[in-house]
CSV table of C-alpha atoms in Angstrom, one decimal:
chain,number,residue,atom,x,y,z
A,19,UNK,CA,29.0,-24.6,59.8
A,20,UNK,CA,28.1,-21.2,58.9
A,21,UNK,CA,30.8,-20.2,56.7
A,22,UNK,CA,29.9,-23.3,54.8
A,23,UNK,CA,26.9,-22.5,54.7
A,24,UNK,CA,27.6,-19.2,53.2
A,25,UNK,CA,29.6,-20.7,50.8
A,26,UNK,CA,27.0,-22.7,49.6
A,27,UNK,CA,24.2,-20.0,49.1
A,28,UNK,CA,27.3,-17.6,47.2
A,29,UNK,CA,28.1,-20.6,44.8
A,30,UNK,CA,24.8,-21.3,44.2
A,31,UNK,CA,23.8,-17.4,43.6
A,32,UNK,CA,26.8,-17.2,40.9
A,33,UNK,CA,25.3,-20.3,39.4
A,34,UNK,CA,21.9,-18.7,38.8
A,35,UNK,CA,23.4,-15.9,38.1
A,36,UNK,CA,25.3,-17.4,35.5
A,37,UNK,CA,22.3,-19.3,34.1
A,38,UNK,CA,20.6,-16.1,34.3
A,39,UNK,CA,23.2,-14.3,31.7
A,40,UNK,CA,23.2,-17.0,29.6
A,41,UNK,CA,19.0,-16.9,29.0
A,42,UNK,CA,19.0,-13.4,28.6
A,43,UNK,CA,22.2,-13.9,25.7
A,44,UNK,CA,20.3,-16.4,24.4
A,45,UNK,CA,17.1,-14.2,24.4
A,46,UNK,CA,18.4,-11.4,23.1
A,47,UNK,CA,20.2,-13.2,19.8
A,48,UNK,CA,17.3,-12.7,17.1
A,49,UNK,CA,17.1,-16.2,15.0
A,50,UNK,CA,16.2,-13.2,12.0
A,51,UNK,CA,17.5,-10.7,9.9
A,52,UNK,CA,17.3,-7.3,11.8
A,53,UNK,CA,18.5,-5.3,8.5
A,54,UNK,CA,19.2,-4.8,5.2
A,55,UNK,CA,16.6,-5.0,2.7
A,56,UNK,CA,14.1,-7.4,1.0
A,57,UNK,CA,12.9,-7.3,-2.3
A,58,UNK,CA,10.1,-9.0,-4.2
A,59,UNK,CA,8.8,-9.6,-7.7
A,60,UNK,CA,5.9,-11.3,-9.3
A,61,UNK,CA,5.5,-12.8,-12.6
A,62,UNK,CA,2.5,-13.6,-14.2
A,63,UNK,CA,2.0,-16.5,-16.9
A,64,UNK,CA,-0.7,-18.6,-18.3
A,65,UNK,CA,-0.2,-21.3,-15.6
A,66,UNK,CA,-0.7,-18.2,-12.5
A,67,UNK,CA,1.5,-16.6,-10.4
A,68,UNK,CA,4.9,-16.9,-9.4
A,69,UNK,CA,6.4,-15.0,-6.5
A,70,UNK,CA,10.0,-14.6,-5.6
A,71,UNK,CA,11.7,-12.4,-2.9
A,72,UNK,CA,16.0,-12.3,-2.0
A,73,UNK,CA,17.5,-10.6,1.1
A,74,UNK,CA,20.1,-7.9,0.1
A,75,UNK,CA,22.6,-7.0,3.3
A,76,UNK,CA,22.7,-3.1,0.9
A,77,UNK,CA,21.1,-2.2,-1.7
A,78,UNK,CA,21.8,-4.0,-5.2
A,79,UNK,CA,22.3,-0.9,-7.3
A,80,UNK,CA,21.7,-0.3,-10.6
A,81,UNK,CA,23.5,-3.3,-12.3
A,82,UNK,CA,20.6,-6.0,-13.2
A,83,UNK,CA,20.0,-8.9,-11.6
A,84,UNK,CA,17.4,-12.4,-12.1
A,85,UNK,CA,15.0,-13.0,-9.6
A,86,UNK,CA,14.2,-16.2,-10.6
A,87,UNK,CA,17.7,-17.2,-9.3
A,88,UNK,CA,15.8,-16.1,-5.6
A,89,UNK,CA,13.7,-18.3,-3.3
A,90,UNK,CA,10.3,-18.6,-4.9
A,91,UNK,CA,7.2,-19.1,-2.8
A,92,UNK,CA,3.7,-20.0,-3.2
A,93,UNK,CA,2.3,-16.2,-2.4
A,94,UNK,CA,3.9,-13.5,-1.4
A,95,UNK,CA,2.1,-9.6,-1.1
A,96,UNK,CA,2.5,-8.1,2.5
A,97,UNK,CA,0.2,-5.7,4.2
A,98,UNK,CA,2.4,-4.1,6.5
A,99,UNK,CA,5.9,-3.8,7.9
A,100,UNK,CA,7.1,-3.0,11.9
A,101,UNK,CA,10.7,-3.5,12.8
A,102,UNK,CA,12.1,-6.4,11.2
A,103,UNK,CA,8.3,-8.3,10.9
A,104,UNK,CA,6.2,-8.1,7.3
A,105,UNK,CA,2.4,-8.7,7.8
A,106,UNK,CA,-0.1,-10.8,5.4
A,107,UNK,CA,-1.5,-13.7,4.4
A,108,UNK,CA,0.4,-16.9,4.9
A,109,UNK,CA,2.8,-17.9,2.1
A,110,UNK,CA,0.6,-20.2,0.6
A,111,UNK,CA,-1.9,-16.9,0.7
A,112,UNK,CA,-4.3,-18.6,4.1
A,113,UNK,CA,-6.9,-16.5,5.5
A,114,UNK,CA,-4.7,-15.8,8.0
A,115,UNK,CA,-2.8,-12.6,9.1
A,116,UNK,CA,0.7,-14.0,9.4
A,117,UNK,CA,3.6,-12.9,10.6
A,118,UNK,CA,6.8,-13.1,8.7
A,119,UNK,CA,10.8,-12.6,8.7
A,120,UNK,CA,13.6,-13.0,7.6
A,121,UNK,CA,15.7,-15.9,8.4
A,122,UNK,CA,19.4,-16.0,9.1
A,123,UNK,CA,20.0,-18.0,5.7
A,124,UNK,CA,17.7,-14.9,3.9
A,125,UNK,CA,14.4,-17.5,3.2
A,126,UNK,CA,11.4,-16.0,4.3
A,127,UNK,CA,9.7,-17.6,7.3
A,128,UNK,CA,6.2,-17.3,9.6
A,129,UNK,CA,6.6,-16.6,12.7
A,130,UNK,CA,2.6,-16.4,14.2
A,131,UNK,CA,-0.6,-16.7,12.4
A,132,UNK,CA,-4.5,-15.7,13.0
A,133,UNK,CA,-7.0,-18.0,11.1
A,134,UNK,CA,-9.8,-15.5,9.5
A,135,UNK,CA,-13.1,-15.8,8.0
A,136,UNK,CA,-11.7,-14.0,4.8
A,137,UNK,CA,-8.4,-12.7,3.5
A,138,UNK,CA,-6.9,-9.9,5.2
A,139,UNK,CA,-7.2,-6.7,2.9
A,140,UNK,CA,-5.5,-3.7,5.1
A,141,UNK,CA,-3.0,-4.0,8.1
A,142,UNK,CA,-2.5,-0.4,10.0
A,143,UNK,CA,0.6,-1.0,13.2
A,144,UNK,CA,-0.9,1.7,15.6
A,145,UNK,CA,2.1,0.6,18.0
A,146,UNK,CA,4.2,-2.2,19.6
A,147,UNK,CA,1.0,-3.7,21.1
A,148,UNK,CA,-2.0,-2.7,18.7
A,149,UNK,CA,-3.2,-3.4,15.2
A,150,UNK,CA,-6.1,-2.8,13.0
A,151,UNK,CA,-6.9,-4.7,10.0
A,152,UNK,CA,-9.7,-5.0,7.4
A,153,UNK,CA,-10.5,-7.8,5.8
A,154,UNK,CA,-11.7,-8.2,1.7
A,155,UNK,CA,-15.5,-8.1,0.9
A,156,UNK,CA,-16.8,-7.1,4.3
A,157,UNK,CA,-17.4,-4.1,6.5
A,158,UNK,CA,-15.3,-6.0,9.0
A,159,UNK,CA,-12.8,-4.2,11.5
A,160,UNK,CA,-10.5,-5.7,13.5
A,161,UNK,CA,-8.0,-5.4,16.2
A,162,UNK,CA,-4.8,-7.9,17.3
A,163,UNK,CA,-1.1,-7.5,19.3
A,164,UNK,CA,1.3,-7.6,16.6
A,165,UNK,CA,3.9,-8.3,19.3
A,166,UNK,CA,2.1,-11.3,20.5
A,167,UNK,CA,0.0,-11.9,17.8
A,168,UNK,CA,-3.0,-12.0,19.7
A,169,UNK,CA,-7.0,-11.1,18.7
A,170,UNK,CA,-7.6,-8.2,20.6
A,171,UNK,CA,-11.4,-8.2,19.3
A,172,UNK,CA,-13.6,-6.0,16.5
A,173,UNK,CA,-15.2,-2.7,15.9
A,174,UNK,CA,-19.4,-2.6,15.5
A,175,UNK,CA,-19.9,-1.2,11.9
A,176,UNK,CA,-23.2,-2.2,11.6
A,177,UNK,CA,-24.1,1.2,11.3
A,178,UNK,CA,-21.4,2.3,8.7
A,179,UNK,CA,-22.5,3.2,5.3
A,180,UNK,CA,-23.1,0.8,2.6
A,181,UNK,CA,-25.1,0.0,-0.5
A,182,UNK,CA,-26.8,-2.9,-0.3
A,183,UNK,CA,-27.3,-3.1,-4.4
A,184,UNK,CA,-23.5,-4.2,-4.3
A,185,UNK,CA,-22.1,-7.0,-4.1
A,186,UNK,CA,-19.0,-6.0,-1.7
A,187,UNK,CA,-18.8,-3.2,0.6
A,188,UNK,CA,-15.2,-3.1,2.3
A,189,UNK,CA,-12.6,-1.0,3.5
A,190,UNK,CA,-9.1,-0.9,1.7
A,191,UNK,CA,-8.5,2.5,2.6
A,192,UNK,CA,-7.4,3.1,6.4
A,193,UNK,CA,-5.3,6.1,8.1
A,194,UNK,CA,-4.9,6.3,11.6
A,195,UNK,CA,-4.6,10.1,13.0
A,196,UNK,CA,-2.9,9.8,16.7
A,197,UNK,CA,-3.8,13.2,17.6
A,198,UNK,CA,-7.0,12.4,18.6
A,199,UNK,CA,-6.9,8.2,18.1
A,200,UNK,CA,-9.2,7.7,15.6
A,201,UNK,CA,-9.6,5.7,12.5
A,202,UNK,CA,-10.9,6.7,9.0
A,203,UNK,CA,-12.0,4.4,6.9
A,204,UNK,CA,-12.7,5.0,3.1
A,205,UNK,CA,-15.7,2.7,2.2
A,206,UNK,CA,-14.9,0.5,-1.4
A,207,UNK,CA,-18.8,-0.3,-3.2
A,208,UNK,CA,-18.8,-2.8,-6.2
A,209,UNK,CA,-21.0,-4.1,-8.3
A,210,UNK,CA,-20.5,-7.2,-10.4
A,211,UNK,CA,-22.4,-6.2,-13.0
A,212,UNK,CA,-20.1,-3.5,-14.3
A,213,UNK,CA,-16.8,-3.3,-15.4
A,214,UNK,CA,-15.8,-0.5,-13.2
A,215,UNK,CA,-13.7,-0.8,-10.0
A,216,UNK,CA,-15.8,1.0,-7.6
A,217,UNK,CA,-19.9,1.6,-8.3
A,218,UNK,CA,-21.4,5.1,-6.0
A,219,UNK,CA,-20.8,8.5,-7.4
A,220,UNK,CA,-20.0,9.8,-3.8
A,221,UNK,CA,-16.9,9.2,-1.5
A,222,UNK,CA,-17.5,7.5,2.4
A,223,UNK,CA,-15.4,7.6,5.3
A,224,UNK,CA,-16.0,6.2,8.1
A,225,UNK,CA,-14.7,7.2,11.6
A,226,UNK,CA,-13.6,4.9,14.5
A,227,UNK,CA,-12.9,6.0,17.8
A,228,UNK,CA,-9.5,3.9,19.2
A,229,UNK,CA,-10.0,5.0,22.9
A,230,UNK,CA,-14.1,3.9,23.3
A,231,UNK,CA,-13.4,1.4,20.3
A,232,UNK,CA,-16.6,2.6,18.6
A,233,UNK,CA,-18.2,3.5,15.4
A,234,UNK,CA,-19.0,7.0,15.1
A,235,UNK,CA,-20.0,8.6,12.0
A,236,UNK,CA,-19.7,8.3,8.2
A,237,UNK,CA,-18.5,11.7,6.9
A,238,UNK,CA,-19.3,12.1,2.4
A,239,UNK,CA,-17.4,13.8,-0.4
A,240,UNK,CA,-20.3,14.3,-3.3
A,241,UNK,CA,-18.6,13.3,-6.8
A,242,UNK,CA,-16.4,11.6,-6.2
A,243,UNK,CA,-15.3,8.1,-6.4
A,244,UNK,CA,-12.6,5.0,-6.1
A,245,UNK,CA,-10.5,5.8,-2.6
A,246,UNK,CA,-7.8,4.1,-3.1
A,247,UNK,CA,-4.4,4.9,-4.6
A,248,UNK,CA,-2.8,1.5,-5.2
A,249,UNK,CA,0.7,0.5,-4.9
A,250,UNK,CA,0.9,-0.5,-1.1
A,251,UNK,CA,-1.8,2.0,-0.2
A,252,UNK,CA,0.4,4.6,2.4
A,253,UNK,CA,-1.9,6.4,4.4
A,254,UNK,CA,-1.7,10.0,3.4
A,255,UNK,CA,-1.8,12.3,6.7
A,256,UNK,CA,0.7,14.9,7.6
A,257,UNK,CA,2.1,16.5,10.7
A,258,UNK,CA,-0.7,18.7,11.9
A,259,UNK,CA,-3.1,15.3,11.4
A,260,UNK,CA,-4.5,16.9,8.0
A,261,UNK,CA,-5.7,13.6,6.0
A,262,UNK,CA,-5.4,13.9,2.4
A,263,UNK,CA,-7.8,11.1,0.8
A,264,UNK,CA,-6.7,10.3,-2.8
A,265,UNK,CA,-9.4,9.2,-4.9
A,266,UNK,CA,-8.9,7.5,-8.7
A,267,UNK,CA,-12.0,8.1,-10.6
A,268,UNK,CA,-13.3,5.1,-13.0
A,269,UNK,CA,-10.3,5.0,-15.7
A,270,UNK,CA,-13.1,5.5,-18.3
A,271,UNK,CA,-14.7,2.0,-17.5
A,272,UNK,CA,-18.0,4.1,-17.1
A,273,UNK,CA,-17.8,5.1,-20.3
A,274,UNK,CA,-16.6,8.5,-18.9
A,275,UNK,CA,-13.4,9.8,-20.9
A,276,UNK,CA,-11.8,12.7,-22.1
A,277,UNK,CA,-11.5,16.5,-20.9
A,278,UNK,CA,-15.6,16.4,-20.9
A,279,UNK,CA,-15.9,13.4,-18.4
A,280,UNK,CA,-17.7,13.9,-15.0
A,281,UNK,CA,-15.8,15.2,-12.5
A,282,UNK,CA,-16.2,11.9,-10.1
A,283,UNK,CA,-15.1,10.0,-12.9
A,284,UNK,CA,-11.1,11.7,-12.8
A,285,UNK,CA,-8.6,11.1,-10.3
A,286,UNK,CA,-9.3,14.0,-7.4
A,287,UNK,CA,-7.3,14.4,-4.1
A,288,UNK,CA,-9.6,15.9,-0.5
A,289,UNK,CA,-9.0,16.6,2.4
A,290,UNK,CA,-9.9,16.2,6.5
A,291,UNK,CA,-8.9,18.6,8.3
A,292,UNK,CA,-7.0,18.3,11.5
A,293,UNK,CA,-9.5,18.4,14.0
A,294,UNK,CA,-12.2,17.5,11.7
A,295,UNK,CA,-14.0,14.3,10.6
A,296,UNK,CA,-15.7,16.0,7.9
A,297,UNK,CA,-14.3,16.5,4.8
A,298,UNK,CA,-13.2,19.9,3.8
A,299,UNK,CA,-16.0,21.0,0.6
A,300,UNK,CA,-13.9,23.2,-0.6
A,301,UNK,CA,-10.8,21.4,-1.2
A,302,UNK,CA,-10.6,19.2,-4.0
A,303,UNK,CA,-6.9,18.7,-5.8
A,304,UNK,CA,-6.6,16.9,-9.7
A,305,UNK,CA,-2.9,16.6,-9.9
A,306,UNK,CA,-2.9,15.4,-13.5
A,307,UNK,CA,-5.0,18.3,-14.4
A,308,UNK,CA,-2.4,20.6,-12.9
A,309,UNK,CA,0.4,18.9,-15.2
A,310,UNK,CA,-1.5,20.2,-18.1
A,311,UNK,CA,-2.6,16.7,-18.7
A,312,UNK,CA,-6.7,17.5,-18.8
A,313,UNK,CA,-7.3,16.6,-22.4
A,314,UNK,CA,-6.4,13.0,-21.7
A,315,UNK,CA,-9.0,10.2,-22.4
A,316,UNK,CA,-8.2,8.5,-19.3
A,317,UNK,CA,-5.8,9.9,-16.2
A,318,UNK,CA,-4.2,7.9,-13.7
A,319,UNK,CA,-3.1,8.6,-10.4
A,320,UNK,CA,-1.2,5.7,-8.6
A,321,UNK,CA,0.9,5.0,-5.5
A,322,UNK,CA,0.9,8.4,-3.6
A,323,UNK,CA,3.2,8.5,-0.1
A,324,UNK,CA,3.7,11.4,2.2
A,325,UNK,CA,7.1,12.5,2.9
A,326,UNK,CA,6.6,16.0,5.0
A,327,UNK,CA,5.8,19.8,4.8
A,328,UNK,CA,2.7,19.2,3.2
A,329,UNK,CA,4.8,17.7,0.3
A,330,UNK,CA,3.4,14.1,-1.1
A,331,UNK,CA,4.4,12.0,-4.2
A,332,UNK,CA,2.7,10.1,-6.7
A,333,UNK,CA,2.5,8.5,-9.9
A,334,UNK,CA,0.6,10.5,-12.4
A,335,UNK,CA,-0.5,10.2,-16.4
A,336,UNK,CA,1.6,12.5,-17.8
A,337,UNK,CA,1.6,12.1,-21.6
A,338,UNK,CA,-0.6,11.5,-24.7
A,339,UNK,CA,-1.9,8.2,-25.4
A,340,UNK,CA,-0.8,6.1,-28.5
A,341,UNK,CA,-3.0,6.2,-32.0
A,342,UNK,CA,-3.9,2.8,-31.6
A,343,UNK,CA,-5.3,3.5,-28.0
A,344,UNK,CA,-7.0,6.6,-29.5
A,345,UNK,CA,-8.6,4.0,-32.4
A,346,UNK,CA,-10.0,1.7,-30.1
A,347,UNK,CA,-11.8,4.1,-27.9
A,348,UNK,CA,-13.4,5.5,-31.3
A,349,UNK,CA,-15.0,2.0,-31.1
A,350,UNK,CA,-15.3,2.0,-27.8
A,351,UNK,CA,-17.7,5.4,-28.3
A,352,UNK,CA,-18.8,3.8,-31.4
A,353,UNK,CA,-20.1,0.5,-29.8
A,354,UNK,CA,-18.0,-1.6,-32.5
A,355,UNK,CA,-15.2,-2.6,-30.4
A,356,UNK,CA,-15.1,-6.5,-29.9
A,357,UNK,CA,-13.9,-8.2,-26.7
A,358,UNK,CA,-10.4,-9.0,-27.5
A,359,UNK,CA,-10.0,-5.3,-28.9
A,360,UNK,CA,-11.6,-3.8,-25.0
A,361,UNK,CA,-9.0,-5.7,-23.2
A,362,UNK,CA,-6.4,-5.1,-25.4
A,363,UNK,CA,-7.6,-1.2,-24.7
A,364,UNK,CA,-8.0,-1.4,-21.1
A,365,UNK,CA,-4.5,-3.3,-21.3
A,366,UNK,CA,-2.7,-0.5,-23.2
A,367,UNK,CA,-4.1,2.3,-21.3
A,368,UNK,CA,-3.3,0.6,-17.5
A,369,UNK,CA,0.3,-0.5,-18.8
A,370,UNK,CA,1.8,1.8,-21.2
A,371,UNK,CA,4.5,3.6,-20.2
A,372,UNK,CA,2.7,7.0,-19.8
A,373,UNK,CA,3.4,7.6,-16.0
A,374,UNK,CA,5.8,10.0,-14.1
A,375,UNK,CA,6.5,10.2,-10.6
A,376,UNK,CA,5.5,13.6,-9.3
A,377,UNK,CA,5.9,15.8,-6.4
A,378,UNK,CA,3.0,17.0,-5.2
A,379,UNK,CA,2.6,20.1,-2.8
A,380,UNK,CA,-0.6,19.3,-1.3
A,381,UNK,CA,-1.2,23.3,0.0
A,382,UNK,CA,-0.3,25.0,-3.2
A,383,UNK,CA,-1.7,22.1,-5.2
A,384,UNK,CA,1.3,22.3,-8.0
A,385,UNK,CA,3.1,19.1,-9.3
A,386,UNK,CA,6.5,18.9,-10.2
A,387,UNK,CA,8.0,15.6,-12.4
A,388,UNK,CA,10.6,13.7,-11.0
A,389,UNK,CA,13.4,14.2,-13.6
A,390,UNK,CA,15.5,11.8,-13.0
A,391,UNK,CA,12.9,9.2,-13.2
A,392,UNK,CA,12.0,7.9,-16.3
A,393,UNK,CA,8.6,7.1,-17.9
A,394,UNK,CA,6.7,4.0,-16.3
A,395,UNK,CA,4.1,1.8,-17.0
A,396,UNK,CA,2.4,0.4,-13.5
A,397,UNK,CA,-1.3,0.2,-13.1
A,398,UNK,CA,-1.4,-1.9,-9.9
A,399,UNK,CA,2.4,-1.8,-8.9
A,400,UNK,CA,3.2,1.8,-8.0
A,401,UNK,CA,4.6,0.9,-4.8
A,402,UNK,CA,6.7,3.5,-2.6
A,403,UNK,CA,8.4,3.6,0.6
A,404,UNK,CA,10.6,6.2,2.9
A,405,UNK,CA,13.7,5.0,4.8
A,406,UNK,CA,16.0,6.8,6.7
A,407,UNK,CA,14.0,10.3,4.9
A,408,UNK,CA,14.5,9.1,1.5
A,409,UNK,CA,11.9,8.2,-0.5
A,410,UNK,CA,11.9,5.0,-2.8
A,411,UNK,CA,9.8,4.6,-6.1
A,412,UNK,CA,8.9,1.8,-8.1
A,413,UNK,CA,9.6,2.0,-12.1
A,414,UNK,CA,8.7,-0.4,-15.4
A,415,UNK,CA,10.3,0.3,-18.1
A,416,UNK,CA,8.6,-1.9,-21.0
A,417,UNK,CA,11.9,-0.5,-23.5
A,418,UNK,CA,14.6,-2.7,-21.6
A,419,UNK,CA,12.5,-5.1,-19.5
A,420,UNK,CA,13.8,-4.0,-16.5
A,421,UNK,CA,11.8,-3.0,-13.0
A,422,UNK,CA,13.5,-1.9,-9.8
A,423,UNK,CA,13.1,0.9,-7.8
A,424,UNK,CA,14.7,4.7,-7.9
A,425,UNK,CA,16.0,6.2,-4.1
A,426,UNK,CA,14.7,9.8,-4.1
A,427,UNK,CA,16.3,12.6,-1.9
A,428,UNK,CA,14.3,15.5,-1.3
A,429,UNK,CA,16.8,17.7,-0.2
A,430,UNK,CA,18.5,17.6,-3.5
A,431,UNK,CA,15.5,16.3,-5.7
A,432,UNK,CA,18.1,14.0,-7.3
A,433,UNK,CA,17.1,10.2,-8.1
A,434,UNK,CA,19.3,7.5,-8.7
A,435,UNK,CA,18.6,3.6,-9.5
A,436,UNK,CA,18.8,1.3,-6.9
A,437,UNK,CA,17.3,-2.2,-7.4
A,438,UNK,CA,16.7,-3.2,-11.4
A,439,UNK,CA,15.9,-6.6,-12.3
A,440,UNK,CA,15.9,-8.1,-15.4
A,441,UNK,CA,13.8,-11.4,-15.2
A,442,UNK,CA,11.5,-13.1,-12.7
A,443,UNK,CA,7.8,-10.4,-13.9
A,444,UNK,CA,7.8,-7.3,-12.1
A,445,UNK,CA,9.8,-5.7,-8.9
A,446,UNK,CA,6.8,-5.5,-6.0
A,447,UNK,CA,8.0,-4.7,-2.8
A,448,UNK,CA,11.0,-2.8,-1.5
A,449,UNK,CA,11.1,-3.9,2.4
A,450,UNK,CA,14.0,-2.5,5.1
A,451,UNK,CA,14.2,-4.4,8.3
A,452,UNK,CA,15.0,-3.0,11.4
A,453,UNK,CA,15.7,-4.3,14.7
């Protein structure tokens, strides 16, 4: 009796165990893409917004393609990517953080989703298990599990700076520095009763500690204005924990322009510290300046990333305007320019093909031009990424029609064209999954 006994209990064990390998297969077979790349566009029309994104297994190259033959979707604009996940709003743009992938067939598809009170502005992945995000219009801070997709709660910022004349006060700006786990937050102020972007002639950050998940300071920057570089906002901060805020000015929508404007009113770069949370008075960095571009009416300063060394990249004015953008700010000055003729100005100076991609050595505060990348018009789509230690840049070229992105290698400093597209509005995002 025994031995069958035995029996028993050693078929049933290879059963389990059997069952056992099978759920773990069956666990560990992803139902999404865990690499290759996705890439995005959006085209703008009378009727709205259209939004369209394809899965590539490699990169396309430099051989045009159409977008519009792509899945299209009713929103599409991600706030941050971690492994093979992409964070926003839903795809019919919820006030939700959703989560998103990448489906076997290459369609996009949510995963999780957290109802808001608002749409989610900024998403920072501090690591497999924490989140911060910010959300648009409000001083509000908040934590989740990106694994899980759980709320994990919110930061008090009830005693944060802000001014109470404006109509938003938010944060679209955030860095997180793990050498001493804290958050900085660069305050955005507006006003809705000017045209300008960003309404205080100062610069605040605020500071949250991760480990006692409290508010603890606002540090200021005195004229200076606008934190925010655009694009999909990489947090500038290097090895040592330095934080290098870049700041964009007012474009001239105060009515300051030229080589005489007010210093807050042109793009400036500052800096943190490492082991500060004040920031450094004495450093203050105006790359387009340090082109030889400081005679420019307006100067623009777009999609900055860090790569290493101290050595960051952006997308910088970097020639002349056109007569007829010169004519219309005579009016401008003049008070004789008509509606119609102040957006066509504010159109031509945020999308003419004036912009170079730059390297910028944040220590010896010099700027180099990307030669191998051409001209490129991109007010609010300077995106850029690093993969694998190269560095990708968005480009618009208004002569062909095309957008796509250029691979950079720093090593060499050569740059070569690897998504163009020739229909379907403007490339957006250039996403690379990873298991």
């Amino acid at each position: 009796m025994k031995k069958y006994t035995c029996l028993a209990l050693l078929m049933g064990a290879m059963v389990f165990t059997s069952c056992k390998k099978s759920e773990v297969a069956l666990e560990e077979e992803s139902l999404y893409k865990e690499s290759g790349y996705l890439v995005s566009s959006v085209n703008e029309t009378t009727n709205g917004y259209s939004y369209y994104a394809g899965f590539f297994d490699v990169l396309p190259g430099s051989t045009s393609f159409d977008m519009t033959t792509k899945s299209t979707y009713n929103y599409f604009y991600s706030r941050a990517s971690w492994k093979n996940f992409i964070f926003g709003s839903s795809l019919k743009a919820d006030k939700t953080i959703t989560k998103i992938a990448v489906s076997k067939t290459g369609q996009l598809t949510e995963v999780a989703s957290l109802p808001l009170l608002d749409f989610v502005n900024n998403i920072q992945i501090i690591n497999d298990n924490l989140a911060v995000y910010t959300t648009w219009g409000s001083k509000f801070v908040g934590l989740f599990n990106p694994t899980t997709m759980e709320k994990l709660g919110e930061i008090d910022m009830s005693k944060a700076k802000s001014i109470a004349a404006n109509i938003r006060n938010y944060y679209a700006y955030v860095v997180y520095r793990k050498q001493d786990n804290r958050l900085f937050l660069a305050l955005m102020t507006d006003s809705d009763k000017t045209s300008a972007y960003y309404d205080a002639t100062d610069i605040y950050v605020e500071v949250v500690n991760l480990t006692t998940k409290q508010w603890e300071k606002t540090t200021t920057f005195t004229n200076a204005t606008y934190p925010i570089s655009r694009g999909n906002e990489a947090p500038i901060i290097d090895e040592d924990g330095n934080i290098y805020v870049f700041t964009q000015g007012s474009y001239g929508l105060d009515g300051q322009m030229g080589p005489n404007a007010a210093k807050y009113s042109r793009p400036q770069i500052l800096k943190i510290p490492a082991g500060s949370t004040d920031f450094d008075p004495t450093y203050s960095f105006n790359p387009v300046d340090a082109l030889g571009q400081q005679n420019l009416l307006v100067q623009l300063m777009l999609g900055a990333i860090y790569d290493a060394n101290g050595i960051a990249y952006s997308c910088i004015s970097a020639q002349s305007e056109s007569a007829r953008i010169l004519e219309l700010v005579q009016k401008y000055a003049q008070g004789k320019i008509t509606e119609t003729e102040f957006y066509e100005l504010r159109n031509a100076i945020f999308y003419s093909p004036n912009q170079r991609w730059v390297k910028l050595d944040l220590k010896a505060k010099t700027v180099n031009v990307i030669a191998d990348i051409p001209f490129t018009a991109g007010f609010g789509y300077p995106n850029a990424y690093k993969y694998d230690g190269k560095l990708y840049f968005q480009y618009n070229s208004v002569a062909d029609k095309t957008s796509g992105y250029y691979e950079y290698t720093p090593s060499t400093g050569k740059a070569t064209k690897v998504v163009s597209i020739s229909n379907g509005g403007i490339v957006s995002e250039l996403i690379k999954l990873s298991k």
